């Protein structure tokens, strides 16, 4: 028994112990302060909802029709956020993003349906990909690490209808 074998065995034991419990990703969160007029409020909420933003508060500035919206937004979803919100609101909304905190995601990136109830609800393939899995795969791609995705799922043999001559 040499040191390389001991290190390899310990690494596999530690990895197995970490994967025995459900895994959770920590996402960085921004505090987003948006000033928007009342006409474009619905469009601002649509952009925040599409990017998994959570509204914290909404106040109206006295003497004007400008609303100040405070929201939490994941950093991963914030790329291109300012441009999209300005475009959707025709320039009538201006966001300001400041790092706030880290937050644990509810989804397990390695979850697959296993019980009869889960299989009945989600199906064999569980087509709806979890947000945590998507985040993890995007980060792995960006860092040049391998992404474990099936290229072909549930393929069937294709048959040509015309005879080869």
PDB file of N, CA and C in Angstrom, residues 22-112:
ATOM      1  N   UNK A  22     -28.091  15.542   0.087  1.00  0.00           N
ATOM      2  CA  UNK A  22     -28.500  16.387  -1.043  1.00  0.00           C
ATOM      3  C   UNK A  22     -27.582  17.607  -1.182  1.00  0.00           C
ATOM      4  N   UNK A  23     -27.169  17.876  -2.407  1.00  0.00           N
ATOM      5  CA  UNK A  23     -26.261  18.997  -2.675  1.00  0.00           C
ATOM      6  C   UNK A  23     -27.059  20.270  -2.910  1.00  0.00           C
ATOM      7  N   UNK A  24     -26.502  21.387  -2.526  1.00  0.00           N
ATOM      8  CA  UNK A  24     -27.117  22.687  -2.770  1.00  0.00           C
ATOM      9  C   UNK A  24     -26.047  23.637  -3.297  1.00  0.00           C
ATOM     10  N   UNK A  25     -26.435  24.450  -4.254  1.00  0.00           N
ATOM     11  CA  UNK A  25     -25.541  25.478  -4.770  1.00  0.00           C
ATOM     12  C   UNK A  25     -25.797  26.773  -4.021  1.00  0.00           C
ATOM     13  N   UNK A  26     -24.766  27.552  -3.835  1.00  0.00           N
ATOM     14  CA  UNK A  26     -24.896  28.891  -3.259  1.00  0.00           C
ATOM     15  C   UNK A  26     -24.800  29.881  -4.419  1.00  0.00           C
ATOM     16  N   UNK A  27     -25.784  30.754  -4.518  1.00  0.00           N
ATOM     17  CA  UNK A  27     -25.758  31.755  -5.577  1.00  0.00           C
ATOM     18  C   UNK A  27     -25.546  33.135  -4.977  1.00  0.00           C
ATOM     19  N   UNK A  28     -24.744  33.918  -5.647  1.00  0.00           N
ATOM     20  CA  UNK A  28     -24.535  35.308  -5.237  1.00  0.00           C
ATOM     21  C   UNK A  28     -25.779  36.099  -5.622  1.00  0.00           C
ATOM     22  N   UNK A  29     -26.201  37.013  -4.755  1.00  0.00           N
ATOM     23  CA  UNK A  29     -27.416  37.792  -4.999  1.00  0.00           C
ATOM     24  C   UNK A  29     -27.081  39.281  -5.018  1.00  0.00           C
ATOM     25  N   UNK A  30     -27.727  39.987  -5.927  1.00  0.00           N
ATOM     26  CA  UNK A  30     -27.651  41.441  -5.993  1.00  0.00           C
ATOM     27  C   UNK A  30     -28.888  42.040  -5.339  1.00  0.00           C
ATOM     28  N   UNK A  31     -28.720  43.213  -4.725  1.00  0.00           N
ATOM     29  CA  UNK A  31     -29.859  44.047  -4.373  1.00  0.00           C
ATOM     30  C   UNK A  31     -30.034  45.000  -5.542  1.00  0.00           C
ATOM     31  N   UNK A  32     -31.217  45.021  -6.077  1.00  0.00           N
ATOM     32  CA  UNK A  32     -31.497  45.795  -7.279  1.00  0.00           C
ATOM     33  C   UNK A  32     -32.456  46.929  -6.925  1.00  0.00           C
ATOM     34  N   UNK A  33     -32.022  48.155  -7.121  1.00  0.00           N
ATOM     35  CA  UNK A  33     -32.874  49.328  -6.939  1.00  0.00           C
ATOM     36  C   UNK A  33     -33.249  49.846  -8.319  1.00  0.00           C
ATOM     37  N   UNK A  34     -34.538  49.867  -8.600  1.00  0.00           N
ATOM     38  CA  UNK A  34     -35.022  50.299  -9.913  1.00  0.00           C
ATOM     39  C   UNK A  34     -35.941  51.496  -9.735  1.00  0.00           C
ATOM     40  N   UNK A  35     -35.691  52.526 -10.503  1.00  0.00           N
ATOM     41  CA  UNK A  35     -36.591  53.667 -10.537  1.00  0.00           C
ATOM     42  C   UNK A  35     -37.320  53.624 -11.866  1.00  0.00           C
ATOM     43  N   UNK A  36     -38.642  53.542 -11.799  1.00  0.00           N
ATOM     44  CA  UNK A  36     -39.440  53.406 -13.017  1.00  0.00           C
ATOM     45  C   UNK A  36     -40.716  54.213 -12.906  1.00  0.00           C
ATOM     46  N   UNK A  37     -41.193  54.698 -14.047  1.00  0.00           N
ATOM     47  CA  UNK A  37     -42.472  55.413 -14.051  1.00  0.00           C
ATOM     48  C   UNK A  37     -43.608  54.403 -13.967  1.00  0.00           C
ATOM     49  N   UNK A  38     -44.789  54.882 -13.617  1.00  0.00           N
ATOM     50  CA  UNK A  38     -45.925  53.984 -13.401  1.00  0.00           C
ATOM     51  C   UNK A  38     -46.382  53.308 -14.688  1.00  0.00           C
ATOM     52  N   UNK A  39     -46.106  53.899 -15.853  1.00  0.00           N
ATOM     53  CA  UNK A  39     -46.545  53.307 -17.115  1.00  0.00           C
ATOM     54  C   UNK A  39     -45.804  52.022 -17.448  1.00  0.00           C
ATOM     55  N   UNK A  40     -44.568  51.900 -17.013  1.00  0.00           N
ATOM     56  CA  UNK A  40     -43.745  50.742 -17.388  1.00  0.00           C
ATOM     57  C   UNK A  40     -43.555  49.757 -16.234  1.00  0.00           C
ATOM     58  N   UNK A  41     -44.318  49.920 -15.175  1.00  0.00           N
ATOM     59  CA  UNK A  41     -44.163  49.069 -13.993  1.00  0.00           C
ATOM     60  C   UNK A  41     -44.378  47.594 -14.325  1.00  0.00           C
ATOM     61  N   UNK A  42     -45.372  47.287 -15.128  1.00  0.00           N
ATOM     62  CA  UNK A  42     -45.655  45.899 -15.498  1.00  0.00           C
ATOM     63  C   UNK A  42     -44.519  45.265 -16.272  1.00  0.00           C
ATOM     64  N   UNK A  43     -43.901  46.031 -17.169  1.00  0.00           N
ATOM     65  CA  UNK A  43     -42.775  45.506 -17.951  1.00  0.00           C
ATOM     66  C   UNK A  43     -41.555  45.258 -17.073  1.00  0.00           C
ATOM     67  N   UNK A  44     -41.348  46.121 -16.075  1.00  0.00           N
ATOM     68  CA  UNK A  44     -40.232  45.925 -15.140  1.00  0.00           C
ATOM     69  C   UNK A  44     -40.441  44.635 -14.356  1.00  0.00           C
ATOM     70  N   UNK A  45     -41.678  44.412 -13.894  1.00  0.00           N
ATOM     71  CA  UNK A  45     -41.977  43.183 -13.156  1.00  0.00           C
ATOM     72  C   UNK A  45     -41.810  41.954 -14.044  1.00  0.00           C
ATOM     73  N   UNK A  46     -42.147  42.073 -15.318  1.00  0.00           N
ATOM     74  CA  UNK A  46     -41.993  40.943 -16.240  1.00  0.00           C
ATOM     75  C   UNK A  46     -40.527  40.565 -16.407  1.00  0.00           C
ATOM     76  N   UNK A  47     -39.655  41.565 -16.537  1.00  0.00           N
ATOM     77  CA  UNK A  47     -38.219  41.298 -16.681  1.00  0.00           C
ATOM     78  C   UNK A  47     -37.672  40.676 -15.399  1.00  0.00           C
ATOM     79  N   UNK A  48     -38.081  41.202 -14.249  1.00  0.00           N
ATOM     80  CA  UNK A  48     -37.616  40.637 -12.977  1.00  0.00           C
ATOM     81  C   UNK A  48     -38.094  39.200 -12.808  1.00  0.00           C
ATOM     82  N   UNK A  49     -39.340  38.929 -13.171  1.00  0.00           N
ATOM     83  CA  UNK A  49     -39.879  37.582 -13.037  1.00  0.00           C
ATOM     84  C   UNK A  49     -39.187  36.593 -13.953  1.00  0.00           C
ATOM     85  N   UNK A  50     -38.865  37.029 -15.163  1.00  0.00           N
ATOM     86  CA  UNK A  50     -38.189  36.160 -16.123  1.00  0.00           C
ATOM     87  C   UNK A  50     -36.793  35.779 -15.635  1.00  0.00           C
ATOM     88  N   UNK A  51     -36.170  36.666 -14.889  1.00  0.00           N
ATOM     89  CA  UNK A  51     -34.809  36.431 -14.407  1.00  0.00           C
ATOM     90  C   UNK A  51     -34.751  35.979 -12.945  1.00  0.00           C
ATOM     91  N   UNK A  52     -35.851  35.442 -12.440  1.00  0.00           N
ATOM     92  CA  UNK A  52     -35.937  34.901 -11.081  1.00  0.00           C
ATOM     93  C   UNK A  52     -35.681  35.947 -10.001  1.00  0.00           C
ATOM     94  N   UNK A  53     -36.062  37.186 -10.259  1.00  0.00           N
ATOM     95  CA  UNK A  53     -35.941  38.241  -9.261  1.00  0.00           C
ATOM     96  C   UNK A  53     -37.074  38.181  -8.258  1.00  0.00           C
ATOM     97  N   UNK A  54     -36.810  38.603  -7.039  1.00  0.00           N
ATOM     98  CA  UNK A  54     -37.823  38.619  -5.981  1.00  0.00           C
ATOM     99  C   UNK A  54     -38.003  40.055  -5.515  1.00  0.00           C
ATOM    100  N   UNK A  55     -39.231  40.546  -5.580  1.00  0.00           N
ATOM    101  CA  UNK A  55     -39.530  41.913  -5.159  1.00  0.00           C
ATOM    102  C   UNK A  55     -39.480  41.974  -3.639  1.00  0.00           C
ATOM    103  N   UNK A  56     -38.725  42.942  -3.108  1.00  0.00           N
ATOM    104  CA  UNK A  56     -38.633  43.139  -1.660  1.00  0.00           C
ATOM    105  C   UNK A  56     -39.583  44.245  -1.223  1.00  0.00           C
ATOM    106  N   UNK A  57     -39.555  45.370  -1.928  1.00  0.00           N
ATOM    107  CA  UNK A  57     -40.450  46.475  -1.589  1.00  0.00           C
ATOM    108  C   UNK A  57     -40.693  47.348  -2.818  1.00  0.00           C
ATOM    109  N   UNK A  58     -41.765  48.122  -2.712  1.00  0.00           N
ATOM    110  CA  UNK A  58     -42.120  49.050  -3.779  1.00  0.00           C
ATOM    111  C   UNK A  58     -42.661  50.319  -3.132  1.00  0.00           C
ATOM    112  N   UNK A  59     -42.025  51.438  -3.405  1.00  0.00           N
ATOM    113  CA  UNK A  59     -42.462  52.717  -2.847  1.00  0.00           C
ATOM    114  C   UNK A  59     -42.600  53.733  -3.969  1.00  0.00           C
ATOM    115  N   UNK A  60     -43.466  54.711  -3.735  1.00  0.00           N
ATOM    116  CA  UNK A  60     -43.651  55.773  -4.719  1.00  0.00           C
ATOM    117  C   UNK A  60     -43.000  57.046  -4.193  1.00  0.00           C
ATOM    118  N   UNK A  61     -42.225  57.701  -5.055  1.00  0.00           N
ATOM    119  CA  UNK A  61     -41.624  58.975  -4.658  1.00  0.00           C
ATOM    120  C   UNK A  61     -42.719  60.015  -4.563  1.00  0.00           C
ATOM    121  N   UNK A  62     -42.711  60.767  -3.491  1.00  0.00           N
ATOM    122  CA  UNK A  62     -43.765  61.764  -3.294  1.00  0.00           C
ATOM    123  C   UNK A  62     -43.632  62.890  -4.310  1.00  0.00           C
ATOM    124  N   UNK A  63     -44.764  63.300  -4.841  1.00  0.00           N
ATOM    125  CA  UNK A  63     -44.795  64.409  -5.781  1.00  0.00           C
ATOM    126  C   UNK A  63     -44.471  64.023  -7.208  1.00  0.00           C
ATOM    127  N   UNK A  64     -44.335  62.728  -7.490  1.00  0.00           N
ATOM    128  CA  UNK A  64     -44.053  62.297  -8.867  1.00  0.00           C
ATOM    129  C   UNK A  64     -44.708  60.935  -9.108  1.00  0.00           C
ATOM    130  N   UNK A  65     -44.657  60.486 -10.353  1.00  0.00           N
ATOM    131  CA  UNK A  65     -45.220  59.176 -10.662  1.00  0.00           C
ATOM    132  C   UNK A  65     -44.123  58.117 -10.796  1.00  0.00           C
ATOM    133  N   UNK A  66     -42.983  58.343 -10.138  1.00  0.00           N
ATOM    134  CA  UNK A  66     -41.846  57.421 -10.197  1.00  0.00           C
ATOM    135  C   UNK A  66     -41.908  56.461  -9.013  1.00  0.00           C
ATOM    136  N   UNK A  67     -41.800  55.170  -9.315  1.00  0.00           N
ATOM    137  CA  UNK A  67     -41.758  54.136  -8.297  1.00  0.00           C
ATOM    138  C   UNK A  67     -40.318  53.710  -8.060  1.00  0.00           C
ATOM    139  N   UNK A  68     -39.988  53.426  -6.810  1.00  0.00           N
ATOM    140  CA  UNK A  68     -38.686  52.879  -6.446  1.00  0.00           C
ATOM    141  C   UNK A  68     -38.922  51.436  -6.009  1.00  0.00           C
ATOM    142  N   UNK A  69     -38.383  50.501  -6.780  1.00  0.00           N
ATOM    143  CA  UNK A  69     -38.582  49.079  -6.535  1.00  0.00           C
ATOM    144  C   UNK A  69     -37.269  48.497  -6.017  1.00  0.00           C
ATOM    145  N   UNK A  70     -37.344  47.778  -4.905  1.00  0.00           N
ATOM    146  CA  UNK A  70     -36.184  47.059  -4.383  1.00  0.00           C
ATOM    147  C   UNK A  70     -36.448  45.582  -4.614  1.00  0.00           C
ATOM    148  N   UNK A  71     -35.446  44.890  -5.183  1.00  0.00           N
ATOM    149  CA  UNK A  71     -35.599  43.475  -5.490  1.00  0.00           C
ATOM    150  C   UNK A  71     -34.280  42.755  -5.247  1.00  0.00           C
ATOM    151  N   UNK A  72     -34.370  41.429  -5.127  1.00  0.00           N
ATOM    152  CA  UNK A  72     -33.182  40.575  -5.064  1.00  0.00           C
ATOM    153  C   UNK A  72     -33.086  39.867  -6.401  1.00  0.00           C
ATOM    154  N   UNK A  73     -31.885  39.825  -6.962  1.00  0.00           N
ATOM    155  CA  UNK A  73     -31.670  39.225  -8.277  1.00  0.00           C
ATOM    156  C   UNK A  73     -30.407  38.374  -8.238  1.00  0.00           C
ATOM    157  N   UNK A  74     -30.466  37.105  -8.709  1.00  0.00           N
ATOM    158  CA  UNK A  74     -29.245  36.297  -8.764  1.00  0.00           C
ATOM    159  C   UNK A  74     -28.238  36.909  -9.734  1.00  0.00           C
ATOM    160  N   UNK A  75     -26.967  36.885  -9.344  1.00  0.00           N
ATOM    161  CA  UNK A  75     -25.913  37.458 -10.183  1.00  0.00           C
ATOM    162  C   UNK A  75     -25.862  36.747 -11.533  1.00  0.00           C
ATOM    163  N   UNK A  76     -26.079  35.439 -11.538  1.00  0.00           N
ATOM    164  CA  UNK A  76     -26.035  34.670 -12.778  1.00  0.00           C
ATOM    165  C   UNK A  76     -27.068  35.174 -13.776  1.00  0.00           C
ATOM    166  N   UNK A  77     -28.215  35.624 -13.288  1.00  0.00           N
ATOM    167  CA  UNK A  77     -29.288  36.100 -14.160  1.00  0.00           C
ATOM    168  C   UNK A  77     -29.135  37.580 -14.521  1.00  0.00           C
ATOM    169  N   UNK A  78     -28.117  38.246 -13.991  1.00  0.00           N
ATOM    170  CA  UNK A  78     -28.021  39.696 -14.167  1.00  0.00           C
ATOM    171  C   UNK A  78     -27.280  40.121 -15.424  1.00  0.00           C
ATOM    172  N   UNK A  79     -26.657  39.189 -16.140  1.00  0.00           N
ATOM    173  CA  UNK A  79     -25.914  39.567 -17.337  1.00  0.00           C
ATOM    174  C   UNK A  79     -26.874  40.061 -18.408  1.00  0.00           C
ATOM    175  N   UNK A  80     -26.729  41.308 -18.816  1.00  0.00           N
ATOM    176  CA  UNK A  80     -27.609  41.915 -19.801  1.00  0.00           C
ATOM    177  C   UNK A  80     -28.910  42.442 -19.211  1.00  0.00           C
ATOM    178  N   UNK A  81     -29.021  42.439 -17.880  1.00  0.00           N
ATOM    179  CA  UNK A  81     -30.260  42.858 -17.212  1.00  0.00           C
ATOM    180  C   UNK A  81     -30.545  44.341 -17.435  1.00  0.00           C
ATOM    181  N   UNK A  82     -29.537  45.188 -17.249  1.00  0.00           N
ATOM    182  CA  UNK A  82     -29.742  46.641 -17.372  1.00  0.00           C
ATOM    183  C   UNK A  82     -30.183  47.012 -18.785  1.00  0.00           C
ATOM    184  N   UNK A  83     -29.553  46.394 -19.792  1.00  0.00           N
ATOM    185  CA  UNK A  83     -29.925  46.699 -21.167  1.00  0.00           C
ATOM    186  C   UNK A  83     -31.350  46.242 -21.464  1.00  0.00           C
ATOM    187  N   UNK A  84     -31.700  45.037 -20.980  1.00  0.00           N
ATOM    188  CA  UNK A  84     -33.037  44.518 -21.260  1.00  0.00           C
ATOM    189  C   UNK A  84     -34.117  45.352 -20.588  1.00  0.00           C
ATOM    190  N   UNK A  85     -33.872  45.766 -19.346  1.00  0.00           N
ATOM    191  CA  UNK A  85     -34.901  46.531 -18.633  1.00  0.00           C
ATOM    192  C   UNK A  85     -35.061  47.921 -19.255  1.00  0.00           C
ATOM    193  N   UNK A  86     -33.968  48.511 -19.711  1.00  0.00           N
ATOM    194  CA  UNK A  86     -34.067  49.815 -20.379  1.00  0.00           C
ATOM    195  C   UNK A  86     -34.780  49.679 -21.718  1.00  0.00           C
ATOM    196  N   UNK A  87     -34.484  48.587 -22.432  1.00  0.00           N
ATOM    197  CA  UNK A  87     -35.117  48.367 -23.737  1.00  0.00           C
ATOM    198  C   UNK A  87     -36.615  48.123 -23.583  1.00  0.00           C
ATOM    199  N   UNK A  88     -36.993  47.268 -22.636  1.00  0.00           N
ATOM    200  CA  UNK A  88     -38.412  46.951 -22.437  1.00  0.00           C
ATOM    201  C   UNK A  88     -39.202  48.160 -21.932  1.00  0.00           C
ATOM    202  N   UNK A  89     -38.554  48.986 -21.107  1.00  0.00           N
ATOM    203  CA  UNK A  89     -39.236  50.144 -20.529  1.00  0.00           C
ATOM    204  C   UNK A  89     -39.029  51.405 -21.366  1.00  0.00           C
ATOM    205  N   UNK A  90     -38.433  51.273 -22.530  1.00  0.00           N
ATOM    206  CA  UNK A  90     -38.170  52.411 -23.428  1.00  0.00           C
ATOM    207  C   UNK A  90     -37.390  53.515 -22.721  1.00  0.00           C
ATOM    208  N   UNK A  91     -36.458  53.134 -21.881  1.00  0.00           N
ATOM    209  CA  UNK A  91     -35.612  54.098 -21.181  1.00  0.00           C
ATOM    210  C   UNK A  91     -36.245  54.721 -19.954  1.00  0.00           C
ATOM    211  N   UNK A  92     -37.462  54.309 -19.586  1.00  0.00           N
ATOM    212  CA  UNK A  92     -38.150  54.918 -18.442  1.00  0.00           C
ATOM    213  C   UNK A  92     -37.852  54.205 -17.125  1.00  0.00           C
ATOM    214  N   UNK A  93     -36.909  53.262 -17.121  1.00  0.00           N
ATOM    215  CA  UNK A  93     -36.520  52.567 -15.891  1.00  0.00           C
ATOM    216  C   UNK A  93     -35.003  52.472 -15.849  1.00  0.00           C
ATOM    217  N   UNK A  94     -34.442  52.718 -14.669  1.00  0.00           N
ATOM    218  CA  UNK A  94     -32.993  52.627 -14.531  1.00  0.00           C
ATOM    219  C   UNK A  94     -32.651  51.785 -13.302  1.00  0.00           C
ATOM    220  N   UNK A  95     -31.966  50.656 -13.508  1.00  0.00           N
ATOM    221  CA  UNK A  95     -31.608  49.789 -12.381  1.00  0.00           C
ATOM    222  C   UNK A  95     -30.213  50.107 -11.842  1.00  0.00           C
ATOM    223  N   UNK A  96     -30.020  49.776 -10.577  1.00  0.00           N
ATOM    224  CA  UNK A  96     -28.699  49.858  -9.951  1.00  0.00           C
ATOM    225  C   UNK A  96     -28.507  48.565  -9.179  1.00  0.00           C
ATOM    226  N   UNK A  97     -27.430  47.836  -9.482  1.00  0.00           N
ATOM    227  CA  UNK A  97     -27.175  46.531  -8.877  1.00  0.00           C
ATOM    228  C   UNK A  97     -26.005  46.622  -7.911  1.00  0.00           C
ATOM    229  N   UNK A  98     -26.200  46.093  -6.695  1.00  0.00           N
ATOM    230  CA  UNK A  98     -25.157  46.074  -5.667  1.00  0.00           C
ATOM    231  C   UNK A  98     -25.145  44.685  -5.046  1.00  0.00           C
ATOM    232  N   UNK A  99     -23.943  44.083  -4.879  1.00  0.00           N
ATOM    233  CA  UNK A  99     -23.866  42.758  -4.269  1.00  0.00           C
ATOM    234  C   UNK A  99     -24.446  42.812  -2.864  1.00  0.00           C
ATOM    235  N   UNK A 100     -25.248  41.805  -2.533  1.00  0.00           N
ATOM    236  CA  UNK A 100     -25.928  41.781  -1.245  1.00  0.00           C
ATOM    237  C   UNK A 100     -25.471  40.622  -0.367  1.00  0.00           C
ATOM    238  N   UNK A 101     -25.667  39.383  -0.838  1.00  0.00           N
ATOM    239  CA  UNK A 101     -25.396  38.225   0.002  1.00  0.00           C
ATOM    240  C   UNK A 101     -25.333  36.956  -0.839  1.00  0.00           C
ATOM    241  N   UNK A 102     -25.045  35.844  -0.178  1.00  0.00           N
ATOM    242  CA  UNK A 102     -25.089  34.526  -0.798  1.00  0.00           C
ATOM    243  C   UNK A 102     -26.353  33.832  -0.325  1.00  0.00           C
ATOM    244  N   UNK A 103     -26.982  33.069  -1.211  1.00  0.00           N
ATOM    245  CA  UNK A 103     -28.231  32.389  -0.868  1.00  0.00           C
ATOM    246  C   UNK A 103     -28.184  30.956  -1.394  1.00  0.00           C
ATOM    247  N   UNK A 104     -28.621  30.000  -0.563  1.00  0.00           N
ATOM    248  CA  UNK A 104     -28.659  28.595  -0.989  1.00  0.00           C
ATOM    249  C   UNK A 104     -29.873  28.362  -1.879  1.00  0.00           C
ATOM    250  N   UNK A 105     -29.661  27.655  -2.973  1.00  0.00           N
ATOM    251  CA  UNK A 105     -30.766  27.324  -3.870  1.00  0.00           C
ATOM    252  C   UNK A 105     -31.530  26.137  -3.307  1.00  0.00           C
ATOM    253  N   UNK A 106     -32.816  26.060  -3.621  1.00  0.00           N
ATOM    254  CA  UNK A 106     -33.630  24.975  -3.101  1.00  0.00           C
ATOM    255  C   UNK A 106     -33.424  23.681  -3.877  1.00  0.00           C
ATOM    256  N   UNK A 107     -33.037  23.772  -5.140  1.00  0.00           N
ATOM    257  CA  UNK A 107     -32.914  22.593  -5.992  1.00  0.00           C
ATOM    258  C   UNK A 107     -31.599  21.874  -5.763  1.00  0.00           C
ATOM    259  N   UNK A 108     -31.649  20.548  -5.901  1.00  0.00           N
ATOM    260  CA  UNK A 108     -30.453  19.716  -5.888  1.00  0.00           C
ATOM    261  C   UNK A 108     -30.036  19.517  -7.339  1.00  0.00           C
ATOM    262  N   UNK A 109     -28.805  19.908  -7.722  1.00  0.00           N
ATOM    263  CA  UNK A 109     -28.419  19.790  -9.131  1.00  0.00           C
ATOM    264  C   UNK A 109     -28.301  18.344  -9.615  1.00  0.00           C
ATOM    265  N   UNK A 110     -28.158  17.382  -8.707  1.00  0.00           N
ATOM    266  CA  UNK A 110     -27.984  15.987  -9.093  1.00  0.00           C
ATOM    267  C   UNK A 110     -29.259  15.163  -8.912  1.00  0.00           C
ATOM    268  N   UNK A 111     -30.394  15.800  -8.648  1.00  0.00           N
ATOM    269  CA  UNK A 111     -31.622  15.072  -8.363  1.00  0.00           C
ATOM    270  C   UNK A 111     -32.171  14.379  -9.603  1.00  0.00           C
ATOM    271  N   UNK A 112     -32.591  13.128  -9.427  1.00  0.00           N
ATOM    272  CA  UNK A 112     -33.311  12.390 -10.463  1.00  0.00           C
ATOM    273  C   UNK A 112     -34.504  11.723  -9.790  1.00  0.00           C
TER     274      UNK A 112
END
